[in-house]
C-alpha positions as YAML, in Angstrom:
chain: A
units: angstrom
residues:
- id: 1
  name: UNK
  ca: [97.57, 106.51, 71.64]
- id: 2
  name: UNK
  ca: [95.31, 105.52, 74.29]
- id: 3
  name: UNK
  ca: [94.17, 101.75, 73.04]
- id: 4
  name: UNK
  ca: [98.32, 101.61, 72.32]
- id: 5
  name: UNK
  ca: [98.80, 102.49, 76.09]
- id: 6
  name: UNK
  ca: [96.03, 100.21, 77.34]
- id: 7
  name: UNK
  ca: [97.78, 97.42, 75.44]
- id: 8
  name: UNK
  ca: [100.95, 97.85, 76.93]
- id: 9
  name: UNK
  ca: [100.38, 97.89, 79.95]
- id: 10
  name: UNK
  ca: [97.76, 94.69, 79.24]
- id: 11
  name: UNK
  ca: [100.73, 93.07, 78.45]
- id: 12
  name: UNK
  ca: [103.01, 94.00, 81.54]
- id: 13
  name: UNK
  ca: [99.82, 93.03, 84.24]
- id: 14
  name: UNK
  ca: [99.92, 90.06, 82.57]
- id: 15
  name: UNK
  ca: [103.48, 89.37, 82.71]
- id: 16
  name: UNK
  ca: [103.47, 90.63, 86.27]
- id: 17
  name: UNK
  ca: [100.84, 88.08, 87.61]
- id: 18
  name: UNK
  ca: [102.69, 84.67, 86.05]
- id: 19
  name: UNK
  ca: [105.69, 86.09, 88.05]
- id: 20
  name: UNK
  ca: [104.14, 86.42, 91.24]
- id: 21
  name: UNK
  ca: [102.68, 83.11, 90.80]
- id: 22
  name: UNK
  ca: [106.18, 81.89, 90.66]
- id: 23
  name: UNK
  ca: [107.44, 83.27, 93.25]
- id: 24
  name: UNK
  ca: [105.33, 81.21, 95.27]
- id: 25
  name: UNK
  ca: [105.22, 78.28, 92.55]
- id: 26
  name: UNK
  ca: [109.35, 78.03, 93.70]
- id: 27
  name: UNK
  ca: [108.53, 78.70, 97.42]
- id: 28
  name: UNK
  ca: [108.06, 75.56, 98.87]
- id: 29
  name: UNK
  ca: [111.71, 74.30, 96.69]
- id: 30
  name: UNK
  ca: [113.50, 77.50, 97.90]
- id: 31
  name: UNK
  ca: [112.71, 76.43, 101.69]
- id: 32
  name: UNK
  ca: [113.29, 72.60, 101.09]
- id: 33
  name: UNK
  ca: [116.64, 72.40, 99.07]
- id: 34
  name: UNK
  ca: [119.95, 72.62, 101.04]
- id: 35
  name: UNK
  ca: [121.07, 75.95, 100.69]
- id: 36
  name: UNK
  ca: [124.37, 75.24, 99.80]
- id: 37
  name: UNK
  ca: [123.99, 73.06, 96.57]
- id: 38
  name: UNK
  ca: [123.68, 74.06, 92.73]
- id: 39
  name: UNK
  ca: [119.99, 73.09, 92.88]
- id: 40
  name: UNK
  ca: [118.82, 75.85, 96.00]
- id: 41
  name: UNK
  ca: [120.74, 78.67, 93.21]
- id: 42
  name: UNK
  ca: [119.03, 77.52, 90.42]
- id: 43
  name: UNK
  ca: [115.50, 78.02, 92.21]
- id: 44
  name: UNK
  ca: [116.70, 81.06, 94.49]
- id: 45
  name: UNK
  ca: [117.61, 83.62, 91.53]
- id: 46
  name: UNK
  ca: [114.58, 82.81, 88.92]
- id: 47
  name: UNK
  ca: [112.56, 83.71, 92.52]
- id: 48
  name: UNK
  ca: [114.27, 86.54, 93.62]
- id: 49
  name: UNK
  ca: [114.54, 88.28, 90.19]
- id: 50
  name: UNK
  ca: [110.79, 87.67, 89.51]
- id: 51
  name: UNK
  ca: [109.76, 89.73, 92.94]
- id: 52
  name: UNK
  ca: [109.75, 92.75, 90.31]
- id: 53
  name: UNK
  ca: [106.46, 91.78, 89.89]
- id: 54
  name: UNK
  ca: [104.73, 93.32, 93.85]
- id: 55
  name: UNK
  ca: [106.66, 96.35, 93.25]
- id: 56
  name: UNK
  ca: [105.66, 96.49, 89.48]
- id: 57
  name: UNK
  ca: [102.22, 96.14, 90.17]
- id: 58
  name: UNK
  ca: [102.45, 99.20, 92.55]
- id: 59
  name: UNK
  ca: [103.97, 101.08, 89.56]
- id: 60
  name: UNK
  ca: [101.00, 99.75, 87.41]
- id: 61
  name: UNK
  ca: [98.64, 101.14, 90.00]
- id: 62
  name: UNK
  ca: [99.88, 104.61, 90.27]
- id: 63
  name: UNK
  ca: [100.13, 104.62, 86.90]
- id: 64
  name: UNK
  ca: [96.63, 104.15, 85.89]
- id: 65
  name: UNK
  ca: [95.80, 106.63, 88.57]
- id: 66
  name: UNK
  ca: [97.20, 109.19, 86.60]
- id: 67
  name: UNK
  ca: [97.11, 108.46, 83.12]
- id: 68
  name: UNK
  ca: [94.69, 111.13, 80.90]
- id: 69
  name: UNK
  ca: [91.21, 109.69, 80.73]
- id: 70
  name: UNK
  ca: [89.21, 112.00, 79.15]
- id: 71
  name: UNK
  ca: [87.00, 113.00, 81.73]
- id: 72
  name: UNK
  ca: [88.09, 112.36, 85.26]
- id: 73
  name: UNK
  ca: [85.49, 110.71, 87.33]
- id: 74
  name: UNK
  ca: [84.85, 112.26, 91.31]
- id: 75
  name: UNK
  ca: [86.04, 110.69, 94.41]
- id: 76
  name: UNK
  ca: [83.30, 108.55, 94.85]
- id: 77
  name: UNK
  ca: [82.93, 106.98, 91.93]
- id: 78
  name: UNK
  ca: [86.83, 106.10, 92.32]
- id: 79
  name: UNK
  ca: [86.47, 104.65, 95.49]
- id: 80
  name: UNK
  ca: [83.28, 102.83, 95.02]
- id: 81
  name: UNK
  ca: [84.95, 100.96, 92.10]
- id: 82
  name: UNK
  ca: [87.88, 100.18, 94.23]
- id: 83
  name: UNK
  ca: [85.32, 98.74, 96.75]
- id: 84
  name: UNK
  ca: [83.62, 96.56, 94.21]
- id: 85
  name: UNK
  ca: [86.75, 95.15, 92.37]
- id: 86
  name: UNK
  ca: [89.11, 95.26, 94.92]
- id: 87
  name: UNK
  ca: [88.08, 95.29, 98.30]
- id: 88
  name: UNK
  ca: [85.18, 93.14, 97.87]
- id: 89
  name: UNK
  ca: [86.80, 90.04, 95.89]
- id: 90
  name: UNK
  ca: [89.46, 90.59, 98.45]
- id: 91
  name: UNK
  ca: [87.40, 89.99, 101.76]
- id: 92
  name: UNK
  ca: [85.38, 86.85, 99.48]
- id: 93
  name: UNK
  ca: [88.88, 85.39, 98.99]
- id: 94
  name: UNK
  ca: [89.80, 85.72, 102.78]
- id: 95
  name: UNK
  ca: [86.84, 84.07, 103.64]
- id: 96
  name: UNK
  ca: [87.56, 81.24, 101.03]
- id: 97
  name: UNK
  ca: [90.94, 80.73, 102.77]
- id: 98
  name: UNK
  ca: [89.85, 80.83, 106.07]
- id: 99
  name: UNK
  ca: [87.30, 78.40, 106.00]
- id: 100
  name: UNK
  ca: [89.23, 76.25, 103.93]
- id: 101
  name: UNK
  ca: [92.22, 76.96, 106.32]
- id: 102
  name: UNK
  ca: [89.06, 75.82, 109.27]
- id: 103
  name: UNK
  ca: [88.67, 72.81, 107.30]
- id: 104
  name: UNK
  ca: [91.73, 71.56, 107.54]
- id: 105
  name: UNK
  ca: [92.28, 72.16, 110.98]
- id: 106
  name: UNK
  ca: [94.47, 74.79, 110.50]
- id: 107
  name: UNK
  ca: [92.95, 77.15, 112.64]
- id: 108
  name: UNK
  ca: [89.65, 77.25, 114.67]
- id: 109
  name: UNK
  ca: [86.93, 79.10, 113.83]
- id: 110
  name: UNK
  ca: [86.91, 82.34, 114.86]
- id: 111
  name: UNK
  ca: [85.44, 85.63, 113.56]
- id: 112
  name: UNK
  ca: [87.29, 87.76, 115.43]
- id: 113
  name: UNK
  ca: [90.44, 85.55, 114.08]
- id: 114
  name: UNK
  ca: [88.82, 85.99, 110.83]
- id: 115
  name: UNK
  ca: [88.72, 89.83, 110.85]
- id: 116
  name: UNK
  ca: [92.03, 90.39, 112.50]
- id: 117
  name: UNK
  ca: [93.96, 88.21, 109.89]
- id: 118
  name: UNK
  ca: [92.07, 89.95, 107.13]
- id: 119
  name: UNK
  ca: [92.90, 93.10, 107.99]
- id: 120
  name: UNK
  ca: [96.57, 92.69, 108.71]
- id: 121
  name: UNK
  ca: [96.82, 90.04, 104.99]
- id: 122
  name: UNK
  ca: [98.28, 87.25, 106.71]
- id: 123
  name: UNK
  ca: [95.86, 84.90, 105.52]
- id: 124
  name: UNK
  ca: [98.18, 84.33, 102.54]
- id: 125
  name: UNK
  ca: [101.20, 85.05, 101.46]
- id: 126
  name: UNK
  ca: [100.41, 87.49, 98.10]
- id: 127
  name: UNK
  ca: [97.88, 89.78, 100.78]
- id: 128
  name: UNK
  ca: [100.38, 91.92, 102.15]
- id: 129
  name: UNK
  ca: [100.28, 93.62, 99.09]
- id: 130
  name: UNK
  ca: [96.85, 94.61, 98.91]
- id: 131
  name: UNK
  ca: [96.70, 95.65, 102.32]
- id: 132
  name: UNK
  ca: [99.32, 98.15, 101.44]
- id: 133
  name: UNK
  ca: [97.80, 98.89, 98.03]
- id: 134
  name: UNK
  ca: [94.49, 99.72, 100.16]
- id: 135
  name: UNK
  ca: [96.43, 102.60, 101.82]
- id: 136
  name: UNK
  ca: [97.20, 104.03, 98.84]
- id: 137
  name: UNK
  ca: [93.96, 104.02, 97.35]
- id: 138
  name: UNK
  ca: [92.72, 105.97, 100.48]
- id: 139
  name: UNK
  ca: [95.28, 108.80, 99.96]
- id: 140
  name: UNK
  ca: [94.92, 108.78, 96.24]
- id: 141
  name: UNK
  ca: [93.66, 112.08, 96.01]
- id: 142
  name: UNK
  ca: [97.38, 113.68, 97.84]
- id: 143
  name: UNK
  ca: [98.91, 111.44, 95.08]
- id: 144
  name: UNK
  ca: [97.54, 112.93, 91.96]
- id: 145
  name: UNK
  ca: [98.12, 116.24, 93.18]
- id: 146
  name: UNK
  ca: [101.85, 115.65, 93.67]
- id: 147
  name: UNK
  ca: [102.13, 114.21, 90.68]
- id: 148
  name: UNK
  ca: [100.74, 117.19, 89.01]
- id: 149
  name: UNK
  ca: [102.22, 119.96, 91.05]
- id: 150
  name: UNK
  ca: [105.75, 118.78, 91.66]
- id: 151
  name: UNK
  ca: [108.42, 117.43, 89.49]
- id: 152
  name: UNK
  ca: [109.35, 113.70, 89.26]
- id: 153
  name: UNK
  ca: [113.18, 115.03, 89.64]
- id: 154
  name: UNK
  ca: [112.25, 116.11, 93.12]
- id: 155
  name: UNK
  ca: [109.66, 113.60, 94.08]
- id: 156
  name: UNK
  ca: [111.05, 110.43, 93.66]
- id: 157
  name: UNK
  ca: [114.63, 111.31, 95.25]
- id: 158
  name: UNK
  ca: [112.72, 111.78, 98.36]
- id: 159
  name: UNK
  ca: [110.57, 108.97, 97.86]
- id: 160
  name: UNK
  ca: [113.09, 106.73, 97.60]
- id: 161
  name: UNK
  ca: [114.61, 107.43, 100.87]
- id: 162
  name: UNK
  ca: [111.60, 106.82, 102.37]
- id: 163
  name: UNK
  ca: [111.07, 104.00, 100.64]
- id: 164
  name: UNK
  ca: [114.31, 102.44, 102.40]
- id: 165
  name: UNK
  ca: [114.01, 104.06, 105.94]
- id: 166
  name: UNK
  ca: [110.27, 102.73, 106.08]
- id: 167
  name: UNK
  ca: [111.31, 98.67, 104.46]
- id: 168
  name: UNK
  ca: [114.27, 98.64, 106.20]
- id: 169
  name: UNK
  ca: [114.12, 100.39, 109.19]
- id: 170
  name: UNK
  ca: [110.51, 101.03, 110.46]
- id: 171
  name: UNK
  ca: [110.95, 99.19, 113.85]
- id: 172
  name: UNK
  ca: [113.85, 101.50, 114.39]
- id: 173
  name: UNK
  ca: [112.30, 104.21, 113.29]
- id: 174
  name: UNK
  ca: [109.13, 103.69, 115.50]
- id: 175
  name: UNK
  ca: [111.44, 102.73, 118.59]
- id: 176
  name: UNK
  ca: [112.44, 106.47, 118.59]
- id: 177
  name: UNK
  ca: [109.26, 107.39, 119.44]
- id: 178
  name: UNK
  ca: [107.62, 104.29, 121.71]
- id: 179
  name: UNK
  ca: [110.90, 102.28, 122.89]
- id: 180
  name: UNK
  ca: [109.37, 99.17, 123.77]
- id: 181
  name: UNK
  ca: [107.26, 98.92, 120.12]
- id: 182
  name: UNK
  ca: [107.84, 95.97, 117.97]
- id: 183
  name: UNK
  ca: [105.61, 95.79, 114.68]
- id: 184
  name: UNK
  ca: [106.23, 92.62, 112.49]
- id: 185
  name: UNK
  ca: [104.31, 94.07, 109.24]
- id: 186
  name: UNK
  ca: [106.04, 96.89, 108.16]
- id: 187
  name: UNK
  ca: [105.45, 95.06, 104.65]
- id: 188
  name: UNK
  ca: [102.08, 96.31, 105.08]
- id: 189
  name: UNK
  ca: [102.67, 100.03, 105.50]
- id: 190
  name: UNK
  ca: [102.55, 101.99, 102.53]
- id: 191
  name: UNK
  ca: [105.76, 103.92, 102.79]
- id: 192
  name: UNK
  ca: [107.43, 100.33, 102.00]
- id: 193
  name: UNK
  ca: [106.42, 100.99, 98.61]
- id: 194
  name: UNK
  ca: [106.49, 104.51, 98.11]
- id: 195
  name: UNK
  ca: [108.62, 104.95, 95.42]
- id: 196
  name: UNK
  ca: [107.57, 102.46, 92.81]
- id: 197
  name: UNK
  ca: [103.52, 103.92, 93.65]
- id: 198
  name: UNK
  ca: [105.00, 107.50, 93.18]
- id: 199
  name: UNK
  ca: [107.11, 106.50, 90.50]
- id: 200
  name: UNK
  ca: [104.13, 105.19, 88.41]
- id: 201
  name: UNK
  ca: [102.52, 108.58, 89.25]
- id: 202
  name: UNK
  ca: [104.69, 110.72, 87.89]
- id: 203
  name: UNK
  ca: [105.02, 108.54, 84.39]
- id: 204
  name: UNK
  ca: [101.23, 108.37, 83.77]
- id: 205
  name: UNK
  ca: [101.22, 111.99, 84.45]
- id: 206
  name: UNK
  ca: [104.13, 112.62, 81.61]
- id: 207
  name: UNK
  ca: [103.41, 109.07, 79.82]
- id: 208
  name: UNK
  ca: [104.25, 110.06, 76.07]
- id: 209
  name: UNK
  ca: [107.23, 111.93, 77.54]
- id: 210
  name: UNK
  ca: [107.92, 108.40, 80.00]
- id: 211
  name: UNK
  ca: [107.96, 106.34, 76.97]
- id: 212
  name: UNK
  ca: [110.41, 108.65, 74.54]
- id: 213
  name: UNK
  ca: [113.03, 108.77, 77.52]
- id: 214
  name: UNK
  ca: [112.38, 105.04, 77.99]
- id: 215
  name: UNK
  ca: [113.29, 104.66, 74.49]
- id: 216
  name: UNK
  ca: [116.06, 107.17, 74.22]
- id: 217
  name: UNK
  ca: [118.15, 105.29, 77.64]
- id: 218
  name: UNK
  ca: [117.10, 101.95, 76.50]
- id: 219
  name: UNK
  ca: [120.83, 100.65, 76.81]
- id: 220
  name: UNK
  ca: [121.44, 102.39, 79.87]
- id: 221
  name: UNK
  ca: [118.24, 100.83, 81.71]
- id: 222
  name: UNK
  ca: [118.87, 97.53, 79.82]
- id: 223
  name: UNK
  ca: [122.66, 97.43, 81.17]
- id: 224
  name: UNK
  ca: [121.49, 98.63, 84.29]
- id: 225
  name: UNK
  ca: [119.04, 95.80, 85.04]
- id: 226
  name: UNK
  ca: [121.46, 93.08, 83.83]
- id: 227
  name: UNK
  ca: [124.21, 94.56, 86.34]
- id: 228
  name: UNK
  ca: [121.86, 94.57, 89.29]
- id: 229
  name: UNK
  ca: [119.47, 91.61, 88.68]
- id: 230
  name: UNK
  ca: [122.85, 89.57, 88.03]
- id: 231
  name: UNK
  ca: [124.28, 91.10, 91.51]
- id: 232
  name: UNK
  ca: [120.98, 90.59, 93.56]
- id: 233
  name: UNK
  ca: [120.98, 86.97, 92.26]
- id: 234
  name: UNK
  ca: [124.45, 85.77, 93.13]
- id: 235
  name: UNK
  ca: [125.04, 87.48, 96.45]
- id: 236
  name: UNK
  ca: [120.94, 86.57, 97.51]
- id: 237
  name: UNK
  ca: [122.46, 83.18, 97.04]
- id: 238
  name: UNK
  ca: [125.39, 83.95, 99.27]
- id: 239
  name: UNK
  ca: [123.81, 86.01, 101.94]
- id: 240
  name: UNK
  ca: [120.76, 83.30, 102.15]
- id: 241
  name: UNK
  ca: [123.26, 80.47, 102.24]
- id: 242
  name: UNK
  ca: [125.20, 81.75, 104.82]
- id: 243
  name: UNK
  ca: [128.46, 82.26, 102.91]
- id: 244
  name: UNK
  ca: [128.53, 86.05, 102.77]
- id: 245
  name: UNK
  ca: [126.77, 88.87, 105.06]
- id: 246
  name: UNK
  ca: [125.39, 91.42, 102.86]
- id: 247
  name: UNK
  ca: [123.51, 94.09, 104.78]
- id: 248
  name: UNK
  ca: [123.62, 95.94, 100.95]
- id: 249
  name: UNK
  ca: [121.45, 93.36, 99.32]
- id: 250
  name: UNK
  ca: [118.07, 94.84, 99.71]
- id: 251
  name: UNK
  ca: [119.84, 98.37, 98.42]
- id: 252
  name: UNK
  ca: [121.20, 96.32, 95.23]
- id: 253
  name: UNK
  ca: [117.81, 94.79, 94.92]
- id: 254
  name: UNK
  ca: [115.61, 97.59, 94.77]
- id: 255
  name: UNK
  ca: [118.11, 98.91, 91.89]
- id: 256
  name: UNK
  ca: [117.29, 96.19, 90.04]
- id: 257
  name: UNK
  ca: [113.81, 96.44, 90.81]
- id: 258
  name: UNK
  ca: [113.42, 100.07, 89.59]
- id: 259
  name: UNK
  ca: [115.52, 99.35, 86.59]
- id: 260
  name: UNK
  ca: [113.58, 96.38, 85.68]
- id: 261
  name: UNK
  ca: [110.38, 97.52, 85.62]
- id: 262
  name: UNK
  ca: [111.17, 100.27, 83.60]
- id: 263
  name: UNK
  ca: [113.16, 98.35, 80.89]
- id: 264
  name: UNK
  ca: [110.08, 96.03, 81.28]
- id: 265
  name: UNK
  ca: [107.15, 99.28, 80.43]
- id: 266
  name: UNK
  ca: [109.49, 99.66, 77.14]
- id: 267
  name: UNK
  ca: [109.30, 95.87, 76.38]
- id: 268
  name: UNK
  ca: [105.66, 95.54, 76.76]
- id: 269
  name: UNK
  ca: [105.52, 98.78, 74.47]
- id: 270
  name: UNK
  ca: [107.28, 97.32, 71.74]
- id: 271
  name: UNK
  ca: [105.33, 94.31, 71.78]
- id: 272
  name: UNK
  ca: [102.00, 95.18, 71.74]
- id: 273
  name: UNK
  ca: [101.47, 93.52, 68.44]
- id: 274
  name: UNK
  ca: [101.23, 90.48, 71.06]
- id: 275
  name: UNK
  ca: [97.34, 91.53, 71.95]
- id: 276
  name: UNK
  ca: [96.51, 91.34, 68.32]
- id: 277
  name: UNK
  ca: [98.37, 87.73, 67.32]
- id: 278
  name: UNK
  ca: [97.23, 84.39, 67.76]
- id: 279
  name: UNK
  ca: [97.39, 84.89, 71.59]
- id: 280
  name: UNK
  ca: [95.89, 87.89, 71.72]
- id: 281
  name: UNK
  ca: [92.68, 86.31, 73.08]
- id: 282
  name: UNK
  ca: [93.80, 84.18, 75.98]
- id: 283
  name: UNK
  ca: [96.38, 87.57, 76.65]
- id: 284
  name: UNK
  ca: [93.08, 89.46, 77.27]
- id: 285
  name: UNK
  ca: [91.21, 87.09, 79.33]
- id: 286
  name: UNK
  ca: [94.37, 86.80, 81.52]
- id: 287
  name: UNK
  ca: [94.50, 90.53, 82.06]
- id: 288
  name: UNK
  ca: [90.81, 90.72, 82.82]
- id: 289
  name: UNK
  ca: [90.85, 88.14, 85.40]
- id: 290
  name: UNK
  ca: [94.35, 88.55, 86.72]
- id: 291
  name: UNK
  ca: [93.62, 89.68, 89.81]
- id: 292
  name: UNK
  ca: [91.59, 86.20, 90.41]
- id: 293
  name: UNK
  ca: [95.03, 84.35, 89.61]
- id: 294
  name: UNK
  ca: [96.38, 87.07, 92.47]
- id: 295
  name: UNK
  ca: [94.26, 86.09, 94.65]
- id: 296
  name: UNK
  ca: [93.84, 82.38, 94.72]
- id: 297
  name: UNK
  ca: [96.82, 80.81, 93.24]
- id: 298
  name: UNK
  ca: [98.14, 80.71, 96.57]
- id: 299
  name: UNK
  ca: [94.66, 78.36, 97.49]
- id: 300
  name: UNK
  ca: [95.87, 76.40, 94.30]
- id: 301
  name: UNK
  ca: [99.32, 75.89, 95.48]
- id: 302
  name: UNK
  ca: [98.13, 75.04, 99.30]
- id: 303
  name: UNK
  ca: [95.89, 72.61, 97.68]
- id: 304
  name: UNK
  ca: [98.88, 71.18, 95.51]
- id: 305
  name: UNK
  ca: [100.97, 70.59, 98.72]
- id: 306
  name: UNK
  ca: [98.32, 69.31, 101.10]
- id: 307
  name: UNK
  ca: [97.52, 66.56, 98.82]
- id: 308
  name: UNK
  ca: [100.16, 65.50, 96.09]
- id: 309
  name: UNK
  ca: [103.05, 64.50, 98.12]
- id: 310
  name: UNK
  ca: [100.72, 61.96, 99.57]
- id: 311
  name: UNK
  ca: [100.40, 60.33, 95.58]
- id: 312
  name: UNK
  ca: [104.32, 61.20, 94.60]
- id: 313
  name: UNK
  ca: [106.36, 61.69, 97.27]
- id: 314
  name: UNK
  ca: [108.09, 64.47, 98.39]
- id: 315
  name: UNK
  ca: [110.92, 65.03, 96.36]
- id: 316
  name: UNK
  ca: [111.55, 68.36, 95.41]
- id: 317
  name: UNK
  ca: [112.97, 67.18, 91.53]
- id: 318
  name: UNK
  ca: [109.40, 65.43, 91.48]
- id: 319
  name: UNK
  ca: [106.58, 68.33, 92.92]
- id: 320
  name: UNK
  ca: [108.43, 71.28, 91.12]
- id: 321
  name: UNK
  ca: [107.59, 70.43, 88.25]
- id: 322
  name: UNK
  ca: [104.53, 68.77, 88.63]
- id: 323
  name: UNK
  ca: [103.57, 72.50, 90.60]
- id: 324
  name: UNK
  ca: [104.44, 74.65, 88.01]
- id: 325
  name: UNK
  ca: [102.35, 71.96, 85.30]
- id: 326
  name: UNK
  ca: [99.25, 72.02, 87.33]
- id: 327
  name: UNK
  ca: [98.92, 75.83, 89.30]
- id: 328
  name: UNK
  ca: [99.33, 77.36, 86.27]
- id: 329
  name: UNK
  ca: [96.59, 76.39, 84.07]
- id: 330
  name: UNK
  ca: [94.65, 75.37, 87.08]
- id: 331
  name: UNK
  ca: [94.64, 78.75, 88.22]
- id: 332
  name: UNK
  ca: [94.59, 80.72, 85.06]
- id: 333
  name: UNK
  ca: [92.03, 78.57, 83.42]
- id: 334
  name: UNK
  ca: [89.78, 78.44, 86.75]
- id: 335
  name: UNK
  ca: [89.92, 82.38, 87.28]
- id: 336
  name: UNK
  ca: [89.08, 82.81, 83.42]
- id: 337
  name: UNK
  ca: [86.17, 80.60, 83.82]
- id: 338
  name: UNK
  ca: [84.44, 81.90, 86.73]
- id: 339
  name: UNK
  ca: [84.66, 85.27, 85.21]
- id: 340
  name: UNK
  ca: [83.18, 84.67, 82.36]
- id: 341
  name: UNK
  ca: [80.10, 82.54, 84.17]
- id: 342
  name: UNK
  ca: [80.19, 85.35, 86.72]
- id: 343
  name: UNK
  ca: [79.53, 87.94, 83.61]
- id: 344
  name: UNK
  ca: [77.13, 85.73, 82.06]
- id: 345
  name: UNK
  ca: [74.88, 85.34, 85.33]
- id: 346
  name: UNK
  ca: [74.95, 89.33, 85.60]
- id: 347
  name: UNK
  ca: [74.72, 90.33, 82.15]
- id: 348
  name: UNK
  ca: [71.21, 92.11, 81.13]
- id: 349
  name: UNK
  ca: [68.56, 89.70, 79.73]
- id: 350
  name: UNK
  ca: [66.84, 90.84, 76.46]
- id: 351
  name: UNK
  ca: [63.39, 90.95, 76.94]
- id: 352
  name: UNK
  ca: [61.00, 89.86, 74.71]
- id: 353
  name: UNK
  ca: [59.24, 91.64, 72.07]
...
């Protein structure tokens, strides 16, 4: 059961990175099309419907959290690994950027700069989330307990609601209390993303149960995601057009976003024969250095932009593709790489007899 469950959700990390590395892959496209032509639809909804992937990855994490391991380690060992592969990669990358970012003439050097955009993610665009995910990992101890003591019927009802008040309304929210506040990164606060870190949880607490009522409402989730993913994509192309208001979209697109990821969990559970095929191999080395593709595709892509229009142009028919042929293995094989140097310079020499 467990190396079944460690598969799985292999295979949905996996599937989760190479769609947030579209999401930005498509950015540039999405901002230069004219948003009222076939072309800015066709680039919009692929975009749109593969933002699953922040809030999946939340889901992932709370998941893990939870999930039977034998012997649980103590606090500190938890959050002294989340310093070492998290937080520590995290503050190498930002340094990476910002010099790079120095470099360029983007900004001027500045370690006070340095520290400030660090801390708040805006660096680059995918670091929002791990500012967020950082809050959670400091208040992962009140999360496994209401996992354990309360019922996912209860919880995530509430978290929900929060969940909305706190992505949609925080500034509002706040005003009540200090008028005259205005605080641009409510992405960054954790209640944002409180229901999908909740959500996973409650299902690695009750995972063998989790995947039998994924199985048993598998046309009900599957109908469920079509309906909303096919509603979030055509009126995100009217609202973001200017064609239609829709103050409902981000309600309609966190439906789709909960139903998706679940439909998703029972995909990747039904396909784990994927880890043991022919591509089984590079599956594995993705997983293991997927949060390296998190982490500097975006460099990748910056790279890509800075310099390839100057050889091909700038049309958008032209650099899409030519993007999504080089970031991808760029990145993917470049993360892999380093990895596997990085082990090699660290692993244990035999000594001699």
């Amino acid at each position: 059961m467990a190396r079944r469950r460690l598969e799985e959700l292999s295979i949905l990390n996996v599937l989760f990175c190479m769609l947030v590395v579209l999401i930005h892959v498509l950015s540039h496209a999405v901002g230069a099309l004219d948003r009222t032509g076939w072309q800015y639809a066709l680039v919009l909804i692929p975009q749109r419907l593969a933002f699953v992937s922040v809030p999946g990855f939340f889901f992932l994490s709370g998941l893990k959290l939870t999930l039977p391991r034998g012997e649980e380690s103590g606090l500190t060992a938890y959050y002294l690994g989340r310093v070492k592969r998290l937080l520590l990669p995290y503050l190498l990358a930002a340094a990476v950027y910002y010099l790079y970012f120095v470099r360029i003439g983007w900004y001027s050097f500045s370690p006070a700069q340095f520290l400030r955009e660090t801390a708040l993610g805006t660096l680059s665009a995918q670091f929002y989330f791990l500012v967020a995910l950082m809050q959670f990992i400091l208040l992962a101890p009140l999360f496994r307990r209401l996992a354990r003591r309360y019922a996912p019927v209860l919880l995530l009802p509430l978290a929900l609601g929060i969940t909305w008040l706190s992505s949609m309304y925080f500034n509002a929210v706040l005003q009540l209390a200090v008028p005259d506040a205005a605080f641009p990164y409510g992405d960054r606060i954790f209640t944002s993303y409180l229901v999908y870190y909740l959500a996973g949880c409650c299902a690695g607490q009750h995972y063998p149960r989790v995947l039998a009522l994924l199985e048993e409402n598998r046309p009900l989730l599957t109908a469920s995601t079509l309906f909303f993913g096919g509603a979030d994509g055509v009126i995100s192309v009217l609202a973001f057009s200017g064609r239609r208001s829709a103050p409902y979209l981000e309600l309609i697109h966190t439906l789709y976003i909960l139903s998706a990821i679940l439909v998703l969990l029972d995909w990747a559970r039904r396909h784990t024969a994927l880890m043991s095929g022919s591509r089984g191999p590079l599956l594995r080395a993705t997983d293991r250095a997927s949060y390296l593709i998190y982490l500097y595709h975006c460099l990748v892509i910056t790279l890509f932009n800075y310099h390839m229009p100057a050889l091909v142009g700038d049309r958008v028919s032209v650099l899409l593709p030519l993007r999504i042929l080089v970031v991808y293995p760029v990145t993917i094989a470049g993360c892999i790489l380093w990895q596997r140097l990085w082990g090699a310079l660290n692993r244990p020499r035999q000594q001699p007899n």
